[in-house]
Amino acid sequence: MATIKDSGVIVRKTQRDDLSEVIAMIQELADFEKMPEGPQLTVDDLIRDGGFDDASAAPVFHSFVLEADAAGPADGANRERLTSMRWPVDPASTRPLTRKLIGYAICYYSYSTWQGKSLALEDIYIRPAYRGNGYGEVFFRALAKHAKESRCSRVDFHVLNWNPATKFYRRMGAVDLTEAESWHFYRLQKEAIDRLVTE
């Protein structure tokens, strides 16, 4: 995905120097989701798994950040400009403008035996002070563009049923598969994996 920017905001690929702030936002998201003890990763884990220490290694995940300039959050007058910006904007480099990170997204590729390559969106987060300014739509559209450029047939993600962002995702065209197709999401935790392979 080419870096996408407008006055006040930029969406770009995460860089190694961003990772300590990304870890902080992962914790903020966990706190919001009422699971403060959930995150167990370190910056070193993200460096390793994201391929930040070895350019030749295939990353386990891809990450993007949302960055604001020093002027602070966009006001209501900027909302229309942010959500109707031309795509893509391709600046000369992806260096941070101010390192004022206000959001992040982590995703990875998965595969559907029905539709082929797909993008699994693990996290998307915008800090509370920057919500309601059109940034969410800018960020989500940028991720959709990344999925399209990567030849993904769909984007999959999970949302807690009480999260007010569900209305936003529906507005963006997302379908609740639990409602529409009766799918349930299951997980085999590490302890269950250990038990299965040792019993």
PDB file of C-alpha atoms in Angstrom:
ATOM      1  CA  MET A   1       0.000   0.000   0.000  1.00  0.00           C
ATOM      2  CA  ALA A   2       1.337   3.397  -0.930  1.00  0.00           C
ATOM      3  CA  THR A   3       1.445   5.877   1.905  1.00  0.00           C
ATOM      4  CA  ILE A   4      -1.798   7.838   1.981  1.00  0.00           C
ATOM      5  CA  LYS A   5      -1.873  11.336   3.402  1.00  0.00           C
ATOM      6  CA  ASP A   6      -3.894  14.490   3.715  1.00  0.00           C
ATOM      7  CA  SER A   7      -3.367  17.610   5.776  1.00  0.00           C
ATOM      8  CA  GLY A   8      -3.582  16.370   9.328  1.00  0.00           C
ATOM      9  CA  VAL A   9      -3.286  12.614   8.825  1.00  0.00           C
ATOM     10  CA  ILE A  10      -1.137   9.975   7.172  1.00  0.00           C
ATOM     11  CA  VAL A  11      -1.577   6.202   6.836  1.00  0.00           C
ATOM     12  CA  ARG A  12       1.709   4.381   6.338  1.00  0.00           C
ATOM     13  CA  LYS A  13       3.452   1.091   6.971  1.00  0.00           C
ATOM     14  CA  THR A  14       4.698   0.612  10.498  1.00  0.00           C
ATOM     15  CA  GLN A  15       8.423   1.076  11.003  1.00  0.00           C
ATOM     16  CA  ARG A  16      10.618  -0.500  13.648  1.00  0.00           C
ATOM     17  CA  ASP A  17      10.853   2.765  15.598  1.00  0.00           C
ATOM     18  CA  ASP A  18       7.042   2.821  15.889  1.00  0.00           C
ATOM     19  CA  LEU A  19       6.764  -0.494  17.711  1.00  0.00           C
ATOM     20  CA  SER A  20       7.009   0.729  21.308  1.00  0.00           C
ATOM     21  CA  GLU A  21       4.065   3.039  20.614  1.00  0.00           C
ATOM     22  CA  VAL A  22       2.196   0.226  18.861  1.00  0.00           C
ATOM     23  CA  ILE A  23       2.660  -1.956  21.966  1.00  0.00           C
ATOM     24  CA  ALA A  24       1.218   0.872  24.072  1.00  0.00           C
ATOM     25  CA  MET A  25      -1.822   1.107  21.784  1.00  0.00           C
ATOM     26  CA  ILE A  26      -2.298  -2.675  21.878  1.00  0.00           C
ATOM     27  CA  GLN A  27      -2.626  -2.328  25.652  1.00  0.00           C
ATOM     28  CA  GLU A  28      -5.016   0.616  25.272  1.00  0.00           C
ATOM     29  CA  LEU A  29      -7.230  -1.490  23.011  1.00  0.00           C
ATOM     30  CA  ALA A  30      -7.157  -4.384  25.487  1.00  0.00           C
ATOM     31  CA  ASP A  31      -8.149  -2.009  28.287  1.00  0.00           C
ATOM     32  CA  PHE A  32     -11.057  -0.744  26.168  1.00  0.00           C
ATOM     33  CA  GLU A  33     -12.129  -4.327  25.472  1.00  0.00           C
ATOM     34  CA  LYS A  34     -12.101  -4.999  29.253  1.00  0.00           C
ATOM     35  CA  MET A  35      -9.258  -7.514  28.907  1.00  0.00           C
ATOM     36  CA  PRO A  36      -6.281  -5.608  30.384  1.00  0.00           C
ATOM     37  CA  GLU A  37      -4.335  -8.789  31.177  1.00  0.00           C
ATOM     38  CA  GLY A  38      -4.626 -10.105  27.623  1.00  0.00           C
ATOM     39  CA  PRO A  39      -1.577  -8.686  25.822  1.00  0.00           C
ATOM     40  CA  GLN A  40       1.579 -10.718  26.427  1.00  0.00           C
ATOM     41  CA  LEU A  41       3.773  -9.559  23.548  1.00  0.00           C
ATOM     42  CA  THR A  42       6.900  -7.431  23.759  1.00  0.00           C
ATOM     43  CA  VAL A  43       8.487  -5.075  21.269  1.00  0.00           C
ATOM     44  CA  ASP A  44      11.008  -7.836  20.530  1.00  0.00           C
ATOM     45  CA  ASP A  45       8.152 -10.182  19.592  1.00  0.00           C
ATOM     46  CA  LEU A  46       6.799  -7.622  17.128  1.00  0.00           C
ATOM     47  CA  ILE A  47      10.272  -7.019  15.702  1.00  0.00           C
ATOM     48  CA  ARG A  48      10.743 -10.749  15.109  1.00  0.00           C
ATOM     49  CA  ASP A  49       7.265 -11.609  13.865  1.00  0.00           C
ATOM     50  CA  GLY A  50       6.879  -8.494  11.737  1.00  0.00           C
ATOM     51  CA  GLY A  51      10.195  -9.068   9.962  1.00  0.00           C
ATOM     52  CA  PHE A  52      11.624  -5.773  11.207  1.00  0.00           C
ATOM     53  CA  ASP A  53      15.025  -7.284  12.039  1.00  0.00           C
ATOM     54  CA  ASP A  54      15.511  -9.203   8.796  1.00  0.00           C
ATOM     55  CA  ALA A  55      14.420  -7.722   5.492  1.00  0.00           C
ATOM     56  CA  SER A  56      14.640 -11.131   3.820  1.00  0.00           C
ATOM     57  CA  ALA A  57      12.346 -12.862   6.328  1.00  0.00           C
ATOM     58  CA  ALA A  58       8.678 -13.288   5.484  1.00  0.00           C
ATOM     59  CA  PRO A  59       6.691 -11.378   8.132  1.00  0.00           C
ATOM     60  CA  VAL A  60       4.005 -13.189  10.097  1.00  0.00           C
ATOM     61  CA  PHE A  61       1.895 -10.016  10.100  1.00  0.00           C
ATOM     62  CA  HIS A  62       1.645  -6.645   8.377  1.00  0.00           C
ATOM     63  CA  SER A  63       1.125  -3.430  10.294  1.00  0.00           C
ATOM     64  CA  PHE A  64       0.066   0.119   9.511  1.00  0.00           C
ATOM     65  CA  VAL A  65      -0.092   3.259  11.615  1.00  0.00           C
ATOM     66  CA  LEU A  66      -2.242   6.354  11.526  1.00  0.00           C
ATOM     67  CA  GLU A  67      -0.243   9.486  12.202  1.00  0.00           C
ATOM     68  CA  ALA A  68      -1.398  13.035  12.928  1.00  0.00           C
ATOM     69  CA  ASP A  69       0.602  16.186  12.422  1.00  0.00           C
ATOM     70  CA  ALA A  70       1.574  18.457  15.301  1.00  0.00           C
ATOM     71  CA  ALA A  71      -1.574  20.554  14.918  1.00  0.00           C
ATOM     72  CA  GLY A  72      -3.663  17.889  16.633  1.00  0.00           C
ATOM     73  CA  PRO A  73      -6.929  16.213  15.662  1.00  0.00           C
ATOM     74  CA  ALA A  74      -8.851  17.419  12.658  1.00  0.00           C
ATOM     75  CA  ASP A  75     -11.894  19.539  13.387  1.00  0.00           C
ATOM     76  CA  GLY A  76     -15.289  19.016  11.844  1.00  0.00           C
ATOM     77  CA  ALA A  77     -14.408  21.231   8.876  1.00  0.00           C
ATOM     78  CA  ASN A  78     -11.698  18.780   7.859  1.00  0.00           C
ATOM     79  CA  ARG A  79     -13.914  15.701   7.996  1.00  0.00           C
ATOM     80  CA  GLU A  80     -15.197  16.001   4.429  1.00  0.00           C
ATOM     81  CA  ARG A  81     -11.673  16.516   3.088  1.00  0.00           C
ATOM     82  CA  LEU A  82     -10.409  13.472   4.968  1.00  0.00           C
ATOM     83  CA  THR A  83     -13.129  11.142   3.784  1.00  0.00           C
ATOM     84  CA  SER A  84     -13.198  12.333   0.151  1.00  0.00           C
ATOM     85  CA  MET A  85      -9.444  12.457  -0.420  1.00  0.00           C
ATOM     86  CA  ARG A  86      -7.989  11.153  -3.675  1.00  0.00           C
ATOM     87  CA  TRP A  87      -6.519   7.631  -3.603  1.00  0.00           C
ATOM     88  CA  PRO A  88      -3.657   6.966  -3.622  1.00  0.00           C
ATOM     89  CA  VAL A  89      -1.345   9.787  -2.625  1.00  0.00           C
ATOM     90  CA  ASP A  90       2.204   8.654  -3.170  1.00  0.00           C
ATOM     91  CA  PRO A  91       4.806  10.761  -1.312  1.00  0.00           C
ATOM     92  CA  ALA A  92       8.526  10.416  -1.838  1.00  0.00           C
ATOM     93  CA  SER A  93       9.115   8.423   1.338  1.00  0.00           C
ATOM     94  CA  THR A  94       7.385   6.770   4.262  1.00  0.00           C
ATOM     95  CA  ARG A  95       9.340   8.558   6.977  1.00  0.00           C
ATOM     96  CA  PRO A  96       7.207   9.637   9.932  1.00  0.00           C
ATOM     97  CA  LEU A  97       6.085  13.266   9.817  1.00  0.00           C
ATOM     98  CA  THR A  98       5.929  13.938  13.538  1.00  0.00           C
ATOM     99  CA  ARG A  99       5.768  10.490  15.146  1.00  0.00           C
ATOM    100  CA  LYS A 100       2.445  11.445  16.730  1.00  0.00           C
ATOM    101  CA  LEU A 101       0.812   8.065  16.281  1.00  0.00           C
ATOM    102  CA  ILE A 102      -2.934   8.036  16.854  1.00  0.00           C
ATOM    103  CA  GLY A 103      -3.842   4.559  15.632  1.00  0.00           C
ATOM    104  CA  TYR A 104      -2.592   1.233  14.343  1.00  0.00           C
ATOM    105  CA  ALA A 105      -3.757  -1.840  12.482  1.00  0.00           C
ATOM    106  CA  ILE A 106      -2.300  -5.345  12.399  1.00  0.00           C
ATOM    107  CA  CYS A 107      -3.342  -7.870   9.772  1.00  0.00           C
ATOM    108  CA  TYR A 108      -2.158 -11.040   8.076  1.00  0.00           C
ATOM    109  CA  TYR A 109      -3.076 -13.171   5.091  1.00  0.00           C
ATOM    110  CA  SER A 110      -5.255 -16.235   5.418  1.00  0.00           C
ATOM    111  CA  TYR A 111      -6.852 -18.525   2.882  1.00  0.00           C
ATOM    112  CA  SER A 112     -10.420 -19.490   2.108  1.00  0.00           C
ATOM    113  CA  THR A 113     -11.084 -22.750   0.280  1.00  0.00           C
ATOM    114  CA  TRP A 114     -14.116 -21.006  -1.195  1.00  0.00           C
ATOM    115  CA  GLN A 115     -12.689 -17.630  -2.196  1.00  0.00           C
ATOM    116  CA  GLY A 116      -8.897 -17.868  -1.981  1.00  0.00           C
ATOM    117  CA  LYS A 117      -6.549 -15.348  -0.406  1.00  0.00           C
ATOM    118  CA  SER A 118      -8.091 -13.168   2.276  1.00  0.00           C
ATOM    119  CA  LEU A 119      -6.950 -10.542   4.753  1.00  0.00           C
ATOM    120  CA  ALA A 120      -7.504 -11.160   8.458  1.00  0.00           C
ATOM    121  CA  LEU A 121      -7.660  -7.884  10.373  1.00  0.00           C
ATOM    122  CA  GLU A 122      -6.472  -8.687  13.891  1.00  0.00           C
ATOM    123  CA  ASP A 123      -6.627  -5.159  15.319  1.00  0.00           C
ATOM    124  CA  ILE A 124      -7.687  -1.712  14.206  1.00  0.00           C
ATOM    125  CA  TYR A 125      -7.519   1.042  16.802  1.00  0.00           C
ATOM    126  CA  ILE A 126      -7.729   4.826  16.947  1.00  0.00           C
ATOM    127  CA  ARG A 127      -7.013   6.678  20.182  1.00  0.00           C
ATOM    128  CA  PRO A 128     -10.177   8.134  21.756  1.00  0.00           C
ATOM    129  CA  ALA A 129      -9.146  11.793  21.422  1.00  0.00           C
ATOM    130  CA  TYR A 130      -8.992  11.367  17.638  1.00  0.00           C
ATOM    131  CA  ARG A 131     -12.305   9.629  17.040  1.00  0.00           C
ATOM    132  CA  GLY A 132     -15.242  11.327  15.374  1.00  0.00           C
ATOM    133  CA  ASN A 133     -13.081  13.259  12.909  1.00  0.00           C
ATOM    134  CA  GLY A 134     -13.335  10.976   9.880  1.00  0.00           C
ATOM    135  CA  TYR A 135     -10.049   9.209  10.648  1.00  0.00           C
ATOM    136  CA  GLY A 136     -11.704   5.815  11.081  1.00  0.00           C
ATOM    137  CA  GLU A 137     -13.064   5.878   7.549  1.00  0.00           C
ATOM    138  CA  VAL A 138      -9.732   7.045   6.130  1.00  0.00           C
ATOM    139  CA  PHE A 139      -7.923   4.216   7.941  1.00  0.00           C
ATOM    140  CA  PHE A 140     -10.489   1.551   7.025  1.00  0.00           C
ATOM    141  CA  ARG A 141     -10.496   2.559   3.363  1.00  0.00           C
ATOM    142  CA  ALA A 142      -6.687   2.402   3.327  1.00  0.00           C
ATOM    143  CA  LEU A 143      -6.813  -1.149   4.704  1.00  0.00           C
ATOM    144  CA  ALA A 144      -9.410  -2.096   2.096  1.00  0.00           C
ATOM    145  CA  LYS A 145      -7.086  -0.683  -0.549  1.00  0.00           C
ATOM    146  CA  HIS A 146      -4.230  -2.809   0.840  1.00  0.00           C
ATOM    147  CA  ALA A 147      -6.482  -5.883   0.610  1.00  0.00           C
ATOM    148  CA  LYS A 148      -7.408  -5.094  -2.993  1.00  0.00           C
ATOM    149  CA  GLU A 149      -3.793  -4.432  -4.009  1.00  0.00           C
ATOM    150  CA  SER A 150      -2.813  -7.740  -2.351  1.00  0.00           C
ATOM    151  CA  ARG A 151      -5.479  -9.563  -4.403  1.00  0.00           C
ATOM    152  CA  CYS A 152      -7.517 -10.570  -1.368  1.00  0.00           C
ATOM    153  CA  SER A 153     -11.092 -11.669  -1.927  1.00  0.00           C
ATOM    154  CA  ARG A 154     -12.313 -10.420   1.451  1.00  0.00           C
ATOM    155  CA  VAL A 155     -11.369  -8.915   4.820  1.00  0.00           C
ATOM    156  CA  ASP A 156     -12.263 -10.877   7.959  1.00  0.00           C
ATOM    157  CA  PHE A 157     -12.322  -9.452  11.486  1.00  0.00           C
ATOM    158  CA  HIS A 158     -14.000  -9.982  14.850  1.00  0.00           C
ATOM    159  CA  VAL A 159     -15.769  -7.396  16.999  1.00  0.00           C
ATOM    160  CA  LEU A 160     -17.176  -7.622  20.514  1.00  0.00           C
ATOM    161  CA  ASN A 161     -20.960  -7.389  20.352  1.00  0.00           C
ATOM    162  CA  TRP A 162     -21.110  -4.373  22.690  1.00  0.00           C
ATOM    163  CA  ASN A 163     -18.508  -2.355  20.781  1.00  0.00           C
ATOM    164  CA  PRO A 164     -20.147   0.795  19.354  1.00  0.00           C
ATOM    165  CA  ALA A 165     -17.860   0.482  16.311  1.00  0.00           C
ATOM    166  CA  THR A 166     -20.176  -2.256  14.997  1.00  0.00           C
ATOM    167  CA  LYS A 167     -22.367   0.504  13.534  1.00  0.00           C
ATOM    168  CA  PHE A 168     -19.357   1.962  11.742  1.00  0.00           C
ATOM    169  CA  TYR A 169     -18.358  -1.421  10.281  1.00  0.00           C
ATOM    170  CA  ARG A 170     -21.871  -2.002   8.989  1.00  0.00           C
ATOM    171  CA  ARG A 171     -21.807   1.441   7.389  1.00  0.00           C
ATOM    172  CA  MET A 172     -18.548   0.469   5.689  1.00  0.00           C
ATOM    173  CA  GLY A 173     -20.286  -2.581   4.200  1.00  0.00           C
ATOM    174  CA  ALA A 174     -19.224  -5.314   6.639  1.00  0.00           C
ATOM    175  CA  VAL A 175     -21.611  -8.207   7.282  1.00  0.00           C
ATOM    176  CA  ASP A 176     -22.069  -9.840  10.699  1.00  0.00           C
ATOM    177  CA  LEU A 177     -21.591 -13.518   9.797  1.00  0.00           C
ATOM    178  CA  THR A 178     -22.932 -14.737  13.140  1.00  0.00           C
ATOM    179  CA  GLU A 179     -26.244 -13.123  12.241  1.00  0.00           C
ATOM    180  CA  ALA A 180     -26.178 -13.711   8.489  1.00  0.00           C
ATOM    181  CA  GLU A 181     -24.743 -17.227   8.246  1.00  0.00           C
ATOM    182  CA  SER A 182     -24.706 -18.585  11.834  1.00  0.00           C
ATOM    183  CA  TRP A 183     -20.907 -18.919  11.943  1.00  0.00           C
ATOM    184  CA  HIS A 184     -19.262 -19.100  15.372  1.00  0.00           C
ATOM    185  CA  PHE A 185     -15.615 -18.299  16.012  1.00  0.00           C
ATOM    186  CA  TYR A 186     -13.650 -20.962  17.915  1.00  0.00           C
ATOM    187  CA  ARG A 187     -10.151 -20.823  19.349  1.00  0.00           C
ATOM    188  CA  LEU A 188      -7.770 -23.498  20.594  1.00  0.00           C
ATOM    189  CA  GLN A 189      -5.736 -21.832  23.368  1.00  0.00           C
ATOM    190  CA  LYS A 190      -2.072 -22.668  23.993  1.00  0.00           C
ATOM    191  CA  GLU A 191      -2.961 -24.825  27.007  1.00  0.00           C
ATOM    192  CA  ALA A 192      -5.389 -26.858  24.909  1.00  0.00           C
ATOM    193  CA  ILE A 193      -2.760 -27.315  22.203  1.00  0.00           C
ATOM    194  CA  ASP A 194      -0.225 -28.509  24.788  1.00  0.00           C
ATOM    195  CA  ARG A 195      -2.753 -30.938  26.224  1.00  0.00           C
ATOM    196  CA  LEU A 196      -3.624 -32.366  22.823  1.00  0.00           C
ATOM    197  CA  VAL A 197      -0.016 -33.045  21.888  1.00  0.00           C
ATOM    198  CA  THR A 198       1.066 -34.466  25.260  1.00  0.00           C
ATOM    199  CA  GLU A 199      -1.847 -36.689  26.247  1.00  0.00           C
TER     200      GLU A 199
END
